[in-house]
Short mmCIF file of C-alpha atoms and ligand atoms in Angstrom, two decimals:
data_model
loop_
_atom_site.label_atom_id
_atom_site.label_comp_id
_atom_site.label_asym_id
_atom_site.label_seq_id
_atom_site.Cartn_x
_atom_site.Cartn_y
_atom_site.Cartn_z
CA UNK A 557 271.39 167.05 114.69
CA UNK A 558 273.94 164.96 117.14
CA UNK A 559 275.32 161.61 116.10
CA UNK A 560 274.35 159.16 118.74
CA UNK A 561 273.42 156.11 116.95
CA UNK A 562 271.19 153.25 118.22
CA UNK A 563 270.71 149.73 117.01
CA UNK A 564 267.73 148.01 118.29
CA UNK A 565 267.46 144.38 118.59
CA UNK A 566 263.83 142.97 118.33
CA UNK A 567 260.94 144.96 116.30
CA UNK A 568 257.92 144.12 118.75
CA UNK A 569 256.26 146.41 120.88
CA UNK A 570 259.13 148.08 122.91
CA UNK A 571 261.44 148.03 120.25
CA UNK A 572 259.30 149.94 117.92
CA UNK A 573 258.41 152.17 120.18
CA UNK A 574 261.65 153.50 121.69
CA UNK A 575 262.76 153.75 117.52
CA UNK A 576 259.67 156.64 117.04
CA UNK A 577 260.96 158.32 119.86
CA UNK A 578 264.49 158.31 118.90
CA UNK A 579 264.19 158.92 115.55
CA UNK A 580 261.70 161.95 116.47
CA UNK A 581 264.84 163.04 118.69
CA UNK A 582 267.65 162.97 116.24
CA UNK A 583 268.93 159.80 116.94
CA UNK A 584 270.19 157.57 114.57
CA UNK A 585 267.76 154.26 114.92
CA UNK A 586 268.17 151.03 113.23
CA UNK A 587 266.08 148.24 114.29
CA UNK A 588 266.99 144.47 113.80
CA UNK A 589 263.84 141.99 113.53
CA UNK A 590 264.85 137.93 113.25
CA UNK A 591 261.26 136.98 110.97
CA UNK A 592 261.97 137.53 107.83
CA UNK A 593 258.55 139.73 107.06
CA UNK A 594 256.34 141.72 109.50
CA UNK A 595 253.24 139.43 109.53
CA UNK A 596 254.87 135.87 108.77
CA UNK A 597 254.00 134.53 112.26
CA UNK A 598 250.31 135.03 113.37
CA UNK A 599 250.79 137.46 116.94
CA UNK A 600 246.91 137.80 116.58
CA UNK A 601 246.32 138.12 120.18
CA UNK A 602 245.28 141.34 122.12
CA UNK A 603 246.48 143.37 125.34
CA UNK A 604 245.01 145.60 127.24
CA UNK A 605 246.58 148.53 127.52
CA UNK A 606 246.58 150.37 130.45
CA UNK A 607 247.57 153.65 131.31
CA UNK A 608 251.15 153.36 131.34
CA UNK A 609 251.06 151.84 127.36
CA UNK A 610 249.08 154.73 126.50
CA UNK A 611 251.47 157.57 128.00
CA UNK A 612 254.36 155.90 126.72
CA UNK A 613 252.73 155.47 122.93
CA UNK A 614 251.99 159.28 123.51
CA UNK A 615 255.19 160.32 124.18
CA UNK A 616 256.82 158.18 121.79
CA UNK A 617 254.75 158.46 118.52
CA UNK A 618 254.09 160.87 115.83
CA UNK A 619 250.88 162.44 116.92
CA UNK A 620 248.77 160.88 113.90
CA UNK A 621 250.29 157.47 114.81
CA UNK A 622 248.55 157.83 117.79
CA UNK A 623 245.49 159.01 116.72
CA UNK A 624 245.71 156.05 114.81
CA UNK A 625 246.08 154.07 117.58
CA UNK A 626 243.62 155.47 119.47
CA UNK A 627 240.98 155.08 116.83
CA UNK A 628 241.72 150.71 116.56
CA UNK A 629 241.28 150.54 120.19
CA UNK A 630 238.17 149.59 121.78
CA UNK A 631 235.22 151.79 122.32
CA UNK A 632 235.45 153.35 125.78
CA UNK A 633 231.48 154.35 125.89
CA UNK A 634 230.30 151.57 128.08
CA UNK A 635 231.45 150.72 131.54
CA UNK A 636 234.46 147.83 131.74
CA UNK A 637 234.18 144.64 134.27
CA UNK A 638 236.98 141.96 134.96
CA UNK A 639 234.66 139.48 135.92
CA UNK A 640 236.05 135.84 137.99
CA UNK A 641 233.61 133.21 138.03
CA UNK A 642 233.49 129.38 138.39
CA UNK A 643 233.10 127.42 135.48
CA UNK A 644 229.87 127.83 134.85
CA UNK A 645 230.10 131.53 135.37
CA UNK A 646 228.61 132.18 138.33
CA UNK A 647 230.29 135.40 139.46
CA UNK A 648 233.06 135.09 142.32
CA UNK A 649 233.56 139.04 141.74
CA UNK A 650 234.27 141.68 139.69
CA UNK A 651 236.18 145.01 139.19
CA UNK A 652 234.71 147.95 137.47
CA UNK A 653 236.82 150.46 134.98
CA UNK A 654 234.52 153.77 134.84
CA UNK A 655 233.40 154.64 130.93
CA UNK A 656 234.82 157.36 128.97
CA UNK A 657 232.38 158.14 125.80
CA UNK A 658 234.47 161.05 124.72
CA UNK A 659 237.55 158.39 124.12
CA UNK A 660 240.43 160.99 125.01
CA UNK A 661 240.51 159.96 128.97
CA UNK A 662 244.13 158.32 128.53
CA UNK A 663 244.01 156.91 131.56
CA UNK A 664 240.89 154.64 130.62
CA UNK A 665 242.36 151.33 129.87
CA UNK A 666 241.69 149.75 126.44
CA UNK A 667 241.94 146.79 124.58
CA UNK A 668 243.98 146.65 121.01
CA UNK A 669 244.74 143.96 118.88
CA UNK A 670 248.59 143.57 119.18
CA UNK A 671 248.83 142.67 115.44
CA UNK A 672 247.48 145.83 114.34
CA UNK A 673 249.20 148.10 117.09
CA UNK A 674 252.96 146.75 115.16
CA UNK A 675 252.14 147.55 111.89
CA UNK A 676 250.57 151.08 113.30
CA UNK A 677 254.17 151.45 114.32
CA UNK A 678 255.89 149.98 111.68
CA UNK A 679 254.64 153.38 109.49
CA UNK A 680 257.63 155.62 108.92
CA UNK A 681 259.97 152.97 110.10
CA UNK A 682 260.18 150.91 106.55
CA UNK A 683 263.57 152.37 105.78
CA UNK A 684 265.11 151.77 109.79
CA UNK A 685 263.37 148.13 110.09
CA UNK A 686 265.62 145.26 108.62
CA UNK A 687 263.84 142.17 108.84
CA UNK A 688 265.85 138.68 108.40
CA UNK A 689 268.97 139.53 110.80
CA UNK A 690 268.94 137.60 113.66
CA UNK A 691 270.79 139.12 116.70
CA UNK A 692 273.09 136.46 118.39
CA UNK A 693 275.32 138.51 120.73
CA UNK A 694 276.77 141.97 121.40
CA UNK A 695 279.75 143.22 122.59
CA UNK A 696 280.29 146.54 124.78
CA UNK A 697 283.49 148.96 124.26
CA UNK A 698 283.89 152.30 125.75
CA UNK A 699 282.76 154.15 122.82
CA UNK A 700 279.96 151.82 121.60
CA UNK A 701 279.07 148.49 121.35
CA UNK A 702 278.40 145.61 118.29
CA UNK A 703 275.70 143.63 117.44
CA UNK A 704 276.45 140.31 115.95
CA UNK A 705 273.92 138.56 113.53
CA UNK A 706 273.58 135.01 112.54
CA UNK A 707 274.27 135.38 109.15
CA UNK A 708 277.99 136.65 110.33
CA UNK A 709 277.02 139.91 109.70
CA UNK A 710 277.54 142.93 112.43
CA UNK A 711 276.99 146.67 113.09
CA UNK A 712 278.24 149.37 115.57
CA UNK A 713 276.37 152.11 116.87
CA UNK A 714 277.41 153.96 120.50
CA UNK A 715 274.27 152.26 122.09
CA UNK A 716 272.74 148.56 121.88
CA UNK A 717 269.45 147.91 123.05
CA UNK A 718 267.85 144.19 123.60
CA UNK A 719 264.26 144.50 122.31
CA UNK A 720 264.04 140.98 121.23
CA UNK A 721 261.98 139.28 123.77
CA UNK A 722 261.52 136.34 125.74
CA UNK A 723 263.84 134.42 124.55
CA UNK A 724 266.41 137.11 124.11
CA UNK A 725 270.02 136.04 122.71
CA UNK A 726 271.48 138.97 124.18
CA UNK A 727 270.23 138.75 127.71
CA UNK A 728 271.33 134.76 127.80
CA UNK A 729 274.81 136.33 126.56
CA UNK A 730 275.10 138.90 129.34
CA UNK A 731 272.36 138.45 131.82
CA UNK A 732 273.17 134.55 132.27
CA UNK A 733 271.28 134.01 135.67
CA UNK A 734 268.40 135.66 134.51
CA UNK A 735 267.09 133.02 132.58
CA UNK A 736 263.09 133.46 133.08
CA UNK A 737 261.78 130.55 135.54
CA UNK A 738 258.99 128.34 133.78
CA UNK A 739 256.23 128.52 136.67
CA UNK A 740 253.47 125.25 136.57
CA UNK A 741 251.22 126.92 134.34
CA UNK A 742 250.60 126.33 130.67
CA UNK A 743 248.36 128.55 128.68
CA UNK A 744 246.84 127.92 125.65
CA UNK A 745 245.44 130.89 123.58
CA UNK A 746 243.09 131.46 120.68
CA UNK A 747 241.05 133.81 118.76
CA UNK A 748 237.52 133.16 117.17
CA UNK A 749 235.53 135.69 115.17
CA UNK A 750 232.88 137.36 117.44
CA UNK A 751 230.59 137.35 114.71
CA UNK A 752 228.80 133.95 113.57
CA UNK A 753 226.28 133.44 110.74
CA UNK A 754 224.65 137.37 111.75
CA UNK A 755 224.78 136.62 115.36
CA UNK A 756 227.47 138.05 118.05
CA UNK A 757 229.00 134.86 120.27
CA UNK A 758 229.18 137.40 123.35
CA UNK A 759 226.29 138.36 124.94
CA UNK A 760 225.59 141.74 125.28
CA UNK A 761 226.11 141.52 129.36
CA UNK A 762 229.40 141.09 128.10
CA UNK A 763 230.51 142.19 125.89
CA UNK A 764 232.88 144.72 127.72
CA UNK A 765 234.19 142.37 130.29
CA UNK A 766 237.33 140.30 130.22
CA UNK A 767 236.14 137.27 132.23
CA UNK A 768 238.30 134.52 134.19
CA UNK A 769 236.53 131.78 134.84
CA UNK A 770 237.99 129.47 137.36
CA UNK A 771 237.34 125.37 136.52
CA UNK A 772 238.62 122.10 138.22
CA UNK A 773 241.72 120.19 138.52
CA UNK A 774 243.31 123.99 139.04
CA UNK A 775 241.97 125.17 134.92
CA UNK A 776 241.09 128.31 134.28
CA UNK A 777 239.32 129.81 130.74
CA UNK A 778 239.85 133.61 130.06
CA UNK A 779 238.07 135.51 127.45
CA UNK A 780 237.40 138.92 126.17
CA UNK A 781 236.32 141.22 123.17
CA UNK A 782 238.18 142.73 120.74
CA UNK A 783 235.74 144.91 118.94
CA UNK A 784 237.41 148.54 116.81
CA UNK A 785 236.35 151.53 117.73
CA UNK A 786 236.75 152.20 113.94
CA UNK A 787 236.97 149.67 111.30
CA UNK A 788 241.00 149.61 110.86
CA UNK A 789 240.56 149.49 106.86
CA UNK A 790 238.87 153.16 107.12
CA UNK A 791 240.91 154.01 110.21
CA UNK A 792 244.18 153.21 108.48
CA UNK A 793 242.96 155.16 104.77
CA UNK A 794 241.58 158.38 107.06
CA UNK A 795 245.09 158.52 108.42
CA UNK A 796 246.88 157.88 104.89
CA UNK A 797 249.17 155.43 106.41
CA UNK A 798 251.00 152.94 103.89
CA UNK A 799 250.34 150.20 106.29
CA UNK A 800 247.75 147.11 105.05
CA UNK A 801 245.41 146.57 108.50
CA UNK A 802 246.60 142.91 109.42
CA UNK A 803 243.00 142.27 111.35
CA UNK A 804 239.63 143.66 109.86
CA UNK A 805 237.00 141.82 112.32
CA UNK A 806 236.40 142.10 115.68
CA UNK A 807 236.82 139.21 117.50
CA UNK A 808 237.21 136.87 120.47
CA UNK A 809 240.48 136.69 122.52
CA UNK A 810 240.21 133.16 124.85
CA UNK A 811 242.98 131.49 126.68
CA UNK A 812 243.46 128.35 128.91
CA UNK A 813 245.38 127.98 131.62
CA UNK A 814 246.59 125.01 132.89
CA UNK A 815 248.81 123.08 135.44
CA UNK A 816 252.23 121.69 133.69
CA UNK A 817 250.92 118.22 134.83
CA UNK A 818 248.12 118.82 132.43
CA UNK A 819 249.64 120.32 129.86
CA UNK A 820 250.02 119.33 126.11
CA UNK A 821 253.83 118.87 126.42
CA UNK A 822 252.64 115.84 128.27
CA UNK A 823 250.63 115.11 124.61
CA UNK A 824 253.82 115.23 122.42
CA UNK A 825 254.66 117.63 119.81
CA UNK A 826 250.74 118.77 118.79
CA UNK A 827 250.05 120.31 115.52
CA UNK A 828 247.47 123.21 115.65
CA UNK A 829 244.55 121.10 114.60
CA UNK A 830 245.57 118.61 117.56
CA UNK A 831 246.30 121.27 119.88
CA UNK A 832 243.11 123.20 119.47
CA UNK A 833 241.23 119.24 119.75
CA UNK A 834 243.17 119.30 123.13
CA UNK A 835 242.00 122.49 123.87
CA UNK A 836 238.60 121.24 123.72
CA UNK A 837 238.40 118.39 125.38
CA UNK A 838 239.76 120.09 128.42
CA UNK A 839 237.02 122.71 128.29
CA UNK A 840 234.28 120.20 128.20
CA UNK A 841 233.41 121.18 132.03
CA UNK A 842 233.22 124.66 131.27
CA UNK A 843 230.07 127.11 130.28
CA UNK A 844 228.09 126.40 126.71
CA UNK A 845 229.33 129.57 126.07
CA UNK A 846 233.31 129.00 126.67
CA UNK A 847 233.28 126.17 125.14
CA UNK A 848 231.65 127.59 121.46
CA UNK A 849 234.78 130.03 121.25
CA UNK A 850 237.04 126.44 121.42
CA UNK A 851 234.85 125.05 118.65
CA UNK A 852 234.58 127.98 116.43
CA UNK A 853 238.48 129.03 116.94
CA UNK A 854 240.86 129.92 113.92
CA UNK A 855 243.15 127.37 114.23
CA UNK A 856 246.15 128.90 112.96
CA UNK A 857 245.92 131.66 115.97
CA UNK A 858 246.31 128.64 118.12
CA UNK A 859 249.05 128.45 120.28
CA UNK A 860 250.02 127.16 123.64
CA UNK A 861 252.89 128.77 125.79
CA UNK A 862 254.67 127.82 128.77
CA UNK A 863 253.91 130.66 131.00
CA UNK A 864 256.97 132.57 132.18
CA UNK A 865 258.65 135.16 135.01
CA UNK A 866 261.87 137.14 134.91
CA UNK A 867 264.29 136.69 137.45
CA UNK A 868 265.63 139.89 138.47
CA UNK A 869 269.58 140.77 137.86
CA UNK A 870 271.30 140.01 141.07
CA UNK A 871 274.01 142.14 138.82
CA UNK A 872 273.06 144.12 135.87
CA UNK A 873 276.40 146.20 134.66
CA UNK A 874 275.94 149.14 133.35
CA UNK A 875 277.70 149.37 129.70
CA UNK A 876 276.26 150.72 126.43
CA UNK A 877 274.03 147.73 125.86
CA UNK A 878 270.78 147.10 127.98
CA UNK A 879 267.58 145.41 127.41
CA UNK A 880 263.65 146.28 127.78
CA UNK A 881 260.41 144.59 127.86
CA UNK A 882 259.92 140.89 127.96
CA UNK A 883 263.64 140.01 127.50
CA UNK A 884 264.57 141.40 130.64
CA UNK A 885 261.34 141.38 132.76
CA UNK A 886 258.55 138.42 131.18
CA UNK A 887 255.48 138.61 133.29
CA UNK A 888 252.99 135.86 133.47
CA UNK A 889 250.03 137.39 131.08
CA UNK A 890 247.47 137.62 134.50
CA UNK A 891 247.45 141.21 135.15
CA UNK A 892 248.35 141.97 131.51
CA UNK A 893 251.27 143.99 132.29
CA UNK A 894 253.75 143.04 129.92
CA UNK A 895 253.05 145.16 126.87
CA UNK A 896 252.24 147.93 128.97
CA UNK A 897 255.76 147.78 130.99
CA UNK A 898 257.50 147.07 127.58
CA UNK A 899 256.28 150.50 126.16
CA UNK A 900 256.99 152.31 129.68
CA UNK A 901 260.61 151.07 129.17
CA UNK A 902 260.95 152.75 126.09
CA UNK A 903 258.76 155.75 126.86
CA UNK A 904 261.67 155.76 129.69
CA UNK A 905 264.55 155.25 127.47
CA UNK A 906 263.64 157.63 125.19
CA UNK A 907 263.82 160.20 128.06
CA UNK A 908 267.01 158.97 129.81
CA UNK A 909 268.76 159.22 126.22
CA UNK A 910 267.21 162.40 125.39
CA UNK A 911 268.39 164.00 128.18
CA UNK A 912 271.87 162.79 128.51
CA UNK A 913 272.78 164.17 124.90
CA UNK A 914 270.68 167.71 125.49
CA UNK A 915 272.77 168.02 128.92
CA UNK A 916 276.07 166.64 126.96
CA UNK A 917 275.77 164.08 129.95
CA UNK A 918 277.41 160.29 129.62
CA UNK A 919 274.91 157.87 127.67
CA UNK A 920 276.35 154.93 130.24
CA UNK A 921 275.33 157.43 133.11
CA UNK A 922 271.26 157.15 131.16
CA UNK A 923 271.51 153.89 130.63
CA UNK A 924 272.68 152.81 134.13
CA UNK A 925 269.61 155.44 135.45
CA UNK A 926 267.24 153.86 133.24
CA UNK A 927 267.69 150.30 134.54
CA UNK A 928 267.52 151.61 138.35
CA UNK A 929 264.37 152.95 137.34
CA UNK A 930 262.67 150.56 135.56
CA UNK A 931 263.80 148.00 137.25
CA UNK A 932 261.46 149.11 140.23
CA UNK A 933 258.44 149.15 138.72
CA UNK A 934 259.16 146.35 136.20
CA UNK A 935 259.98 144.02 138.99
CA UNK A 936 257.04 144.98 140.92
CA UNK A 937 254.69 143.56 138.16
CA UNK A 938 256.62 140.28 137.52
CA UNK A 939 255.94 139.85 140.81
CA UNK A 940 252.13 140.80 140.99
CA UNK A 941 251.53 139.07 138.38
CA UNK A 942 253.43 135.94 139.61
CA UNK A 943 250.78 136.40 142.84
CA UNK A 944 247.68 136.34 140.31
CA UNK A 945 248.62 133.34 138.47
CA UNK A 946 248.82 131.26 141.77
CA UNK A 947 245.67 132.75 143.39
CA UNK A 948 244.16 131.68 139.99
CA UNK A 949 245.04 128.15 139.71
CA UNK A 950 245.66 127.09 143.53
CA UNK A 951 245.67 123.75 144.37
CA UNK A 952 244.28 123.98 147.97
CA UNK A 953 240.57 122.25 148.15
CA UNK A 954 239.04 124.30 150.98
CA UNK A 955 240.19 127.13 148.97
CA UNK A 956 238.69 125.95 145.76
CA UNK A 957 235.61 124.83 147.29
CA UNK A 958 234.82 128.55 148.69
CA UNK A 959 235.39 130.10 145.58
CA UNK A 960 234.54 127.83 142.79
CA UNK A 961 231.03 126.95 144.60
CA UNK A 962 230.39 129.03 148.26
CA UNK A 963 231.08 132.06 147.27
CA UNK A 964 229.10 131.87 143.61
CA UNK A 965 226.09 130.24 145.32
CA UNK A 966 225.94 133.04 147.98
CA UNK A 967 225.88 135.61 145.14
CA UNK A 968 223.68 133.88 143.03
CA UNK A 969 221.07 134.62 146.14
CA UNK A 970 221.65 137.97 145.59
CA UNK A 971 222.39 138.88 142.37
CA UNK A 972 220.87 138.01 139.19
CA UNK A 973 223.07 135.21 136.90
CA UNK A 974 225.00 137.21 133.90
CA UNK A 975 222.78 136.62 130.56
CA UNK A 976 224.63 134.47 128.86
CA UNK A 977 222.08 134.02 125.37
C1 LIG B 568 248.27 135.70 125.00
C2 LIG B 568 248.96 136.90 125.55
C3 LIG B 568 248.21 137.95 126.04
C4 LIG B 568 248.84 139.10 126.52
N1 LIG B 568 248.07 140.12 126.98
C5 LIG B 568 248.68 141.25 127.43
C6 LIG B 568 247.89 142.34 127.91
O1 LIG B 568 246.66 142.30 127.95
N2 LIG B 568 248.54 143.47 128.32
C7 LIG B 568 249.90 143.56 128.29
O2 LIG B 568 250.45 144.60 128.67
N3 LIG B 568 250.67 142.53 127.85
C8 LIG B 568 250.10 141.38 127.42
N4 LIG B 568 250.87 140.35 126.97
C9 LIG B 568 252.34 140.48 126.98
C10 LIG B 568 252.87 141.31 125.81
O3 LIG B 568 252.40 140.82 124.56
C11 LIG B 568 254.39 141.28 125.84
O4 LIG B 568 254.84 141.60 127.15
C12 LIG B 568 254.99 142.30 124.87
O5 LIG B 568 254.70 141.93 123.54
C13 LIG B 568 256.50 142.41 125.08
O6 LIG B 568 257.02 143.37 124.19
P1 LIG B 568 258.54 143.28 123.80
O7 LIG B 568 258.82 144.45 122.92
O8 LIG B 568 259.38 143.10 124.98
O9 LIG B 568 258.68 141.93 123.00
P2 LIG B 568 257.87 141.35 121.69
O10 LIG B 568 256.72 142.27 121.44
O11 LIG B 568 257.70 139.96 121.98
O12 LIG B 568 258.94 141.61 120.55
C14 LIG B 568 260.15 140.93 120.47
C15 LIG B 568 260.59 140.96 119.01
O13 LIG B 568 261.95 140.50 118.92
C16 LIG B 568 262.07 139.61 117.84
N5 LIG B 568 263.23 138.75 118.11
C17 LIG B 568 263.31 137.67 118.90
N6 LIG B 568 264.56 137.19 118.94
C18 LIG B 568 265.30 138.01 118.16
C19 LIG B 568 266.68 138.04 117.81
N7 LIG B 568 267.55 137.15 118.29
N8 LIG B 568 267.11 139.03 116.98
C20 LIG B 568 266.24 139.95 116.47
N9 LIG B 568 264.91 139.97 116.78
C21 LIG B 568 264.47 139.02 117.62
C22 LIG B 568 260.74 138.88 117.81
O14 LIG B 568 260.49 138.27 116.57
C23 LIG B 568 259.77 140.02 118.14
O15 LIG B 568 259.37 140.70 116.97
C24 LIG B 568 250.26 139.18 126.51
C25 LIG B 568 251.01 138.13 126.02
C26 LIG B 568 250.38 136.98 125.54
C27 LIG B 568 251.20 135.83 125.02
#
């Protein structure tokens, strides 16, 4: 057992992550979370995760934890569409992910609810997670670095990592002209039981398809299914985890996007209640269908974000603090690459660190290899990502007009409309 100790800033999905592996290598972890509890806010939203986030939970958790995981994901038996439409869903086009009804192609992507994937990794962590301490800077010496809380408090360890998100302390403290750009979207996102008085709100014809539909004035409406593969109650007991399953019902994932011009700063501070009334009337345009997950939301899942991209470090030192996931790279959510580039980072981490103390190497020599790396691919997405979000809500008519109503009339010739009832 070596002596290399880490002190994680931020328990969300990298920062959990990178503590499994760590601790699983010998490390010793300690990971710093500003709530004060692990469900006080409502993160009821879910990802997709792709074959990157699976790898990385692979390498990084215990092997039941992943099980685990793997059994609260969505069933893999029936092919996957990403469906863009207009409005009214008529079909602009679609990509296909092939099925997997055995469930152990890892490369299949997924979806998971993001709640329930935290407290999956919050097992065997309740003695390394210390909830309340809010991270305000850090300080790097050649040894080691500290981490600074709010309440005064502090803690060394020989390496500091900034897990704490997109609006990360640490990274405004050393990373000052990386402050994330606000782009001219908005998004407002929402969850609604997919199961109504007996009756499912998606279709069948849907009911594996994460659908964009593209509206006017530049507003798009996003939606897929979160359905368990295994009801997380019996999923969590079967696996004897000490964990409570924060979501029980599958549901509903929606999300608006909207120009800034539009958005509900321009309303004034909105409660929920108002917010999810906004959210509404703006939908009014859209598909029966879009506009019954709006009506039936939960309105404490409500929330509306100003969408976000990293800038890149035009200088990122190399000392024995560095950062992963959204608090170095935030990623618009179109493409839904965030999570799954947060848990690469520490998948990446993990090895970098791992390998420096087997091979007696520097830890500033991993760290400074680690941020070369990731900073390839990480960067890469930011940017794709950026792309999708503009191709999704341009502003150009001629471009509008061909694919909100050419291109969705010419299909509707020959294809059949999707079921929608
Ligand atoms: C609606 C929506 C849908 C999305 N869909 C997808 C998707 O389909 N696929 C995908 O890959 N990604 C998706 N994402 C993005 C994904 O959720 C994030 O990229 C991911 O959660 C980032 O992980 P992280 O570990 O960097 O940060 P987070 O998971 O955000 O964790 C950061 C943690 O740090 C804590 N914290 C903050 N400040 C401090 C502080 N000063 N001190 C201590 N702790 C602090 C926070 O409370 C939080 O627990 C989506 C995001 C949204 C909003």
């Amino acid at each position: 057992m070596h002596k290399i100790s880490v002190a994680i800033a931020g328990a969300g999905l990298s920062g959990l992550c990178l503590a499994h592996a760590l601790i699983r290598a010998g490390f010793a972890v300690q990971v710093y979370e500003r709530d004060s509890a692990p469900h006080i806010r409502r993160q009821g939203y879910r990802i997709t995760v792709d074959e990157y986030g699976i790898a990385a939970l692979q390498r990084c958790l215990p092997p039941h934890l992943f099980k685990l995981f793997l059994a609260t994901t969505s069933p893999t038996d029936e092919t996957g569409y990403f469906r863009v439409t207009n409005q009214k869903l008529g079909e602009i086009f679609r990509l296909t992910f092939r099925s997997d009804p055995s469930g152990i192609d890892l490369r299949t992507p997924r979806q998971v609810d993001r709640q329930t994937l935290r407290t999956i990794m919050l097992e065997g962590l309740q003695d390394s997670v210390h909830f309340g301490k809010e991270a305000v800077r850090a300080e790097s010496a050649s040894d080691g670095a500290t981490l600074h809380f709010s309440d005064g408090s502090y803690v060394h360890a020989s390496i500091i990592i900034g897990a704490d998100g997109v609006n990360s302390a640490l990274r405004k403290q050393l990373l000052p002209d990386c402050e994330p750009e606000v782009t001219d979207s908005w998004g407002i996102f929402g969850r609604t039981l997919l199961i109504h008085n007996g009756h499912s709100l998606v279709p069948n014809s849907l009911s594996t398809s994460g659908v964009f539909a593209m509206g006017p004035s530049s507003r798009g409406f996003f939606f897929t299914t979160m359905k368990f593969r295994e009801a997380p109650q019996s999923a969590f007991a079967r696996f004897k985890v000490d964990q409570i399953p924060p979501v029980t019902e599958d549901y509903v994932m929606w999300g608006i996007v909207l120009p800034k011009e539009q958005s509900p700063e321009h309303q004034g501070n909105l409660s929920k209640e108002m917010l999810l009334r906004f959210a509404k009337e703006i939908t009014r345009d859209f598909h029966p269908m879009l506009q019954r997950f709006v009506e039936r939301a939960d309105i404490d899942s409500t929330m509306a974000v100003k969408v976000r991209a990293a800038r890149k470090p035009s200088n990122w030192p190399v000392s024995r603090i560095t950062f992963m996931g959204d608090a170095v790279h935030v990623m618009p959510p179109t493409g839904a690459h965030g999570g799954n580039t947060a848990l690469r980072d520490a998948a990446l981490l993990a090895e970098k660190l791992e390998a420096a103390v087997t091979q007696g190497e520097d830890l500033e020599k991993a760290v400074g290899s680690y941020q070369e790396e990731m900073s390839i691919y990480a960067f890469r997405e930011v940017e794709a990502s950026k792309k999708m979000l503009k191709r999704f809500s341009s502003k150009n008519p001629l471009m509008n007009w061909v694919m909100l109503r050419a291109i969705p009339w010419m299909r509707s010739i020959t294809n059949k409309p999707i079921p929608t009832e």
